């Protein structure tokens, strides 16, 4: 039996472990030098892994599972790093299957280990805390020795059912990596090969079965043997049909999940100006079209694969039929005609989709601003422009429908053209009955293939139109996140001395404005400073806050956080140092638990001590009555579809969210405007006590 201690990678070789694990799983071709961490605390090693992975073009995500689901987590984790509880040793997981886990040893050999051994290692600390109590319970109950292990395991499952087990980091390609590379990593291209091969075998066996049946009938020798051969061939094709359906389903699920992940990542990578410029209606339209890309592209792609296989089979059948190659050329002409009408249909659909999305945008904006329209706009103007929009939409719909009819008519025109080609051979009398039967079978098979091709083109054209709408999200997903060049480990708290922020000669302008809103700005913020920034509206206060938090980039000048620039720290490192509670209209309460809205800037799932700290801070900010009033307390669902928070409660939630991140600098942008004087003093005092360095932005 393999000793797990022989497979441990010590923390001093963690960089080598990530390199070896990524190369062994095909995530990268060539490794990169990663300085191994030294003298790192247990909690800091996780931050180091998440910082080191981007250097290889990868992403490391910490995952966990409930006690009863640990085995499933281990099986699905690979490639991953598992940390041995209570130690600074790691296991490099390549993958798992059928109760065994393949581990990569420090000597770069792969070892298969029972999953129970790894599960016991990860859960050991939790089980040890109950072992004395459980053993005493077993002794008093008189459980026999041969049933002791089963009884103990059952009690552990019941008592530890809500215990969260983590210390696992999954390695995978970053969402910004090429979509084809992500498909390869998920091993989806081979499923396409299985799909095409299975369909090809199925059609081949089907053609062979019908040829056997036809030969027996035409030769006048049809008997029980021919019928049995025909049935056996059809039965042989059934497993290939099942294999094709299985491969199609697996590919659809895998490719669909990757596409959704990439679209979500792209949406999160959009800059604030891009989101603000789009508007709610256009963004909703893009979300709707993203679903169309997945469903229509996959369905159209599968139909296209089947149609191509059927067309090839039909061409082979027609080539040996009565008309021979003229029939094949006629089929090729019909395929080209279908492609031509498909292109015309695409252009019509693109114009129609633009009109439809414009109407959707207008409707959404009217719904969002309905209360304002009721109060401010005259009722006789509520429907201005609607008739013209609907009339233009109907006109484009008619044009698109005509193009779709022409595209679908290609299959029917094939039957007419193929009969004309076949008639010359039939009238000449040169073809026999068997050849004519083969040609008729090929004609019907080609008709079916052209019908499937028309349906495939229709789905693919709709997907192509939708693709035009979601393209900005996919482009945003391809943007590389600044991972930084520093391997500095995350600190447990904010820095206590020295400069927090240093800025020299900063300049910034909005693209739509000619004059810079900030020019020649220099400042220095020391740890422990308490700053009040006042000024009139439009003076650049919030713009400065956005520059300091990294939400915007200066056009020129030097900006350092703790002596390091953004290129060195990366986006994640910078956000750990400077956080803000933006203005009310730029902040949001997400539909989720109150605890999630508080701790979303911290490690999630949160630990027990995180919940305790969050609740203590909320009560200091005067939200104790709210917590006591909500039935589920910190676990109460809030947001648009949950518990509705008042303006002042939201402001204090945003303030607590920023303070809980323990950053070097906390910026509160007009966070006190909705508070009464008593609550304001209470919240300000809490912010002064909690924030190591504080900047408050307010109107004079």
Tab-separated table of C-alpha atoms in Angstrom, residues 200-395:
chain	number	residue	atom	x	y	z
A	200	UNK	CA	-21.098	7.562	-40.500
A	201	UNK	CA	-21.148	3.932	-39.345
A	202	UNK	CA	-24.855	4.161	-38.669
A	203	UNK	CA	-25.631	5.457	-42.156
A	204	UNK	CA	-23.269	2.959	-43.728
A	205	UNK	CA	-24.968	0.056	-41.999
A	206	UNK	CA	-28.369	1.496	-42.834
A	207	UNK	CA	-27.499	1.769	-46.526
A	208	UNK	CA	-26.078	-1.735	-46.491
A	209	UNK	CA	-29.245	-3.061	-44.842
A	210	UNK	CA	-31.528	-1.494	-47.434
A	211	UNK	CA	-29.270	-2.556	-50.277
A	212	UNK	CA	-29.495	-6.166	-49.054
A	213	UNK	CA	-33.260	-5.880	-48.852
A	214	UNK	CA	-33.511	-4.290	-52.291
A	215	UNK	CA	-31.183	-6.807	-53.933
A	216	UNK	CA	-33.214	-9.701	-52.561
A	217	UNK	CA	-36.480	-8.212	-53.778
A	218	UNK	CA	-35.238	-7.202	-57.228
A	219	UNK	CA	-33.557	-10.548	-57.843
A	220	UNK	CA	-36.712	-12.394	-56.860
A	221	UNK	CA	-34.823	-14.409	-54.267
A	222	UNK	CA	-36.134	-12.729	-51.126
A	223	UNK	CA	-36.432	-15.223	-48.319
A	224	UNK	CA	-36.054	-15.621	-44.605
A	225	UNK	CA	-32.261	-15.396	-44.830
A	226	UNK	CA	-32.382	-11.993	-46.542
A	227	UNK	CA	-34.869	-10.726	-43.961
A	228	UNK	CA	-32.680	-11.916	-41.079
A	229	UNK	CA	-29.611	-10.259	-42.651
A	230	UNK	CA	-31.557	-6.999	-43.054
A	231	UNK	CA	-32.735	-7.089	-39.420
A	232	UNK	CA	-29.263	-7.906	-38.113
A	233	UNK	CA	-27.736	-4.969	-39.973
A	234	UNK	CA	-30.343	-2.586	-38.557
A	235	UNK	CA	-29.781	-3.951	-35.058
A	236	UNK	CA	-26.017	-3.513	-35.496
A	237	UNK	CA	-26.599	0.161	-36.355
A	238	UNK	CA	-28.531	0.762	-33.107
A	239	UNK	CA	-25.445	0.869	-30.787
A	240	UNK	CA	-23.794	3.390	-33.110
A	241	UNK	CA	-26.936	5.511	-32.919
A	242	UNK	CA	-26.818	5.413	-29.128
A	243	UNK	CA	-23.111	6.273	-29.182
A	244	UNK	CA	-23.781	9.264	-31.432
A	245	UNK	CA	-26.565	10.540	-29.164
A	246	UNK	CA	-24.296	10.113	-26.108
A	247	UNK	CA	-21.424	11.996	-27.762
A	248	UNK	CA	-23.797	14.739	-28.906
A	249	UNK	CA	-25.159	15.227	-25.404
A	250	UNK	CA	-21.742	15.246	-23.760
A	251	UNK	CA	-20.382	17.727	-26.286
A	252	UNK	CA	-23.423	20.002	-25.974
A	253	UNK	CA	-23.167	20.125	-22.181
A	254	UNK	CA	-19.402	20.673	-22.179
A	255	UNK	CA	-19.291	23.280	-24.942
A	256	UNK	CA	-22.346	25.067	-23.562
A	257	UNK	CA	-20.850	25.369	-20.090
A	258	UNK	CA	-17.569	26.694	-21.492
A	259	UNK	CA	-19.418	29.245	-23.623
A	260	UNK	CA	-21.489	30.444	-20.661
A	261	UNK	CA	-18.364	30.687	-18.526
A	262	UNK	CA	-16.622	32.748	-21.178
A	263	UNK	CA	-19.596	35.053	-21.671
A	264	UNK	CA	-19.918	35.611	-17.925
A	265	UNK	CA	-16.203	36.294	-17.652
A	266	UNK	CA	-16.475	38.763	-20.540
A	267	UNK	CA	-19.383	40.553	-18.864
A	268	UNK	CA	-17.333	40.913	-15.679
A	269	UNK	CA	-14.374	42.268	-17.677
A	270	UNK	CA	-16.372	45.107	-19.239
A	271	UNK	CA	-15.255	48.533	-18.163
A	272	UNK	CA	-17.744	50.739	-16.267
A	273	UNK	CA	-17.994	53.123	-19.231
A	274	UNK	CA	-18.875	50.241	-21.564
A	275	UNK	CA	-21.687	49.051	-19.312
A	276	UNK	CA	-22.984	52.567	-18.779
A	277	UNK	CA	-22.911	53.292	-22.520
A	278	UNK	CA	-24.895	50.158	-23.419
A	279	UNK	CA	-27.896	50.764	-21.184
A	280	UNK	CA	-30.144	48.205	-19.507
A	281	UNK	CA	-32.062	47.349	-22.687
A	282	UNK	CA	-29.040	46.568	-24.836
A	283	UNK	CA	-27.389	44.542	-22.084
A	284	UNK	CA	-30.594	42.527	-21.630
A	285	UNK	CA	-30.654	41.940	-25.391
A	286	UNK	CA	-27.101	40.633	-25.295
A	287	UNK	CA	-28.002	38.246	-22.468
A	288	UNK	CA	-30.955	36.908	-24.476
A	289	UNK	CA	-28.823	36.494	-27.584
A	290	UNK	CA	-26.108	34.672	-25.618
A	291	UNK	CA	-28.581	31.885	-24.922
A	292	UNK	CA	-29.440	31.776	-28.631
A	293	UNK	CA	-25.771	31.385	-29.554
A	294	UNK	CA	-25.456	28.292	-27.398
A	295	UNK	CA	-28.708	26.536	-28.296
A	296	UNK	CA	-28.841	27.436	-31.995
A	297	UNK	CA	-25.149	26.946	-32.757
A	298	UNK	CA	-25.023	23.532	-31.132
A	299	UNK	CA	-28.301	22.302	-32.623
A	300	UNK	CA	-27.399	23.711	-36.035
A	301	UNK	CA	-23.913	22.246	-35.821
A	302	UNK	CA	-25.171	18.764	-35.043
A	303	UNK	CA	-27.779	18.963	-37.821
A	304	UNK	CA	-25.039	20.154	-40.167
A	305	UNK	CA	-22.781	17.195	-39.299
A	306	UNK	CA	-25.612	14.777	-40.004
A	307	UNK	CA	-26.571	16.599	-43.219
A	308	UNK	CA	-22.985	16.526	-44.543
A	309	UNK	CA	-22.701	12.813	-43.841
A	310	UNK	CA	-26.032	12.190	-45.566
A	311	UNK	CA	-25.004	14.311	-48.567
A	312	UNK	CA	-21.773	12.355	-48.962
A	313	UNK	CA	-23.694	9.083	-48.707
A	314	UNK	CA	-26.299	10.342	-51.194
A	315	UNK	CA	-23.597	11.394	-53.670
A	316	UNK	CA	-21.993	7.946	-53.435
A	317	UNK	CA	-25.345	6.249	-54.035
A	318	UNK	CA	-26.228	8.532	-56.952
A	319	UNK	CA	-22.849	7.978	-58.590
A	320	UNK	CA	-23.618	4.258	-59.024
A	321	UNK	CA	-27.231	4.833	-60.014
A	322	UNK	CA	-28.848	5.116	-63.421
A	323	UNK	CA	-27.872	8.756	-64.123
A	324	UNK	CA	-24.393	8.506	-62.565
A	325	UNK	CA	-22.280	11.618	-62.241
A	326	UNK	CA	-24.807	14.057	-63.797
A	327	UNK	CA	-26.951	13.308	-60.767
A	328	UNK	CA	-24.031	14.123	-58.475
A	329	UNK	CA	-23.388	17.416	-60.292
A	330	UNK	CA	-27.072	18.333	-59.960
A	331	UNK	CA	-26.846	17.652	-56.220
A	332	UNK	CA	-23.733	19.816	-55.963
A	333	UNK	CA	-25.545	22.643	-57.786
A	334	UNK	CA	-28.426	22.429	-55.297
A	335	UNK	CA	-25.995	22.585	-52.386
A	336	UNK	CA	-24.402	25.715	-53.851
A	337	UNK	CA	-27.865	27.204	-54.408
A	338	UNK	CA	-28.719	26.500	-50.750
A	339	UNK	CA	-25.539	28.278	-49.683
A	340	UNK	CA	-26.420	31.301	-51.845
A	341	UNK	CA	-29.919	31.618	-50.459
A	342	UNK	CA	-28.511	31.051	-46.973
A	343	UNK	CA	-26.241	34.073	-47.394
A	344	UNK	CA	-29.177	36.205	-48.523
A	345	UNK	CA	-31.211	34.958	-45.600
A	346	UNK	CA	-28.375	35.865	-43.211
A	347	UNK	CA	-28.347	39.465	-44.395
A	348	UNK	CA	-32.112	39.757	-43.995
A	349	UNK	CA	-32.006	38.169	-40.537
A	350	UNK	CA	-29.243	40.514	-39.416
A	351	UNK	CA	-31.330	43.584	-40.288
A	352	UNK	CA	-34.411	42.035	-38.673
A	353	UNK	CA	-32.494	41.211	-35.464
A	354	UNK	CA	-31.181	44.780	-35.238
A	355	UNK	CA	-34.732	46.126	-35.433
A	356	UNK	CA	-35.956	43.587	-32.882
A	357	UNK	CA	-33.183	44.385	-30.402
A	358	UNK	CA	-33.800	48.096	-30.824
A	359	UNK	CA	-37.447	47.563	-29.919
A	360	UNK	CA	-36.387	45.410	-26.948
A	361	UNK	CA	-34.022	48.131	-25.773
A	362	UNK	CA	-36.712	50.777	-26.072
A	363	UNK	CA	-39.268	48.637	-24.218
A	364	UNK	CA	-36.823	47.864	-21.401
A	365	UNK	CA	-35.854	51.503	-20.961
A	366	UNK	CA	-39.528	52.483	-20.841
A	367	UNK	CA	-40.230	49.818	-18.221
A	368	UNK	CA	-37.252	50.839	-16.073
A	369	UNK	CA	-38.287	54.488	-16.221
A	370	UNK	CA	-42.032	53.862	-16.009
A	371	UNK	CA	-42.513	55.751	-12.744
A	372	UNK	CA	-40.634	58.739	-14.092
A	373	UNK	CA	-42.755	58.748	-17.263
A	374	UNK	CA	-45.958	58.605	-15.230
A	375	UNK	CA	-44.872	61.613	-13.204
A	376	UNK	CA	-43.133	63.703	-15.860
A	377	UNK	CA	-44.305	62.782	-19.383
A	378	UNK	CA	-47.652	63.693	-20.877
A	379	UNK	CA	-49.878	60.614	-21.548
A	380	UNK	CA	-50.450	61.614	-25.165
A	381	UNK	CA	-46.719	61.189	-25.822
A	382	UNK	CA	-46.274	57.759	-24.209
A	383	UNK	CA	-46.562	55.924	-27.523
A	384	UNK	CA	-44.655	58.275	-29.828
A	385	UNK	CA	-42.709	56.383	-32.457
A	386	UNK	CA	-44.160	52.966	-31.620
A	387	UNK	CA	-46.234	52.682	-34.826
A	388	UNK	CA	-43.255	53.541	-37.006
A	389	UNK	CA	-41.051	50.991	-35.220
A	390	UNK	CA	-43.640	48.233	-35.534
A	391	UNK	CA	-44.224	49.012	-39.215
A	392	UNK	CA	-40.494	48.852	-39.972
A	393	UNK	CA	-40.214	45.614	-38.002
A	394	UNK	CA	-43.093	44.013	-39.917
A	395	UNK	CA	-41.569	45.044	-43.243
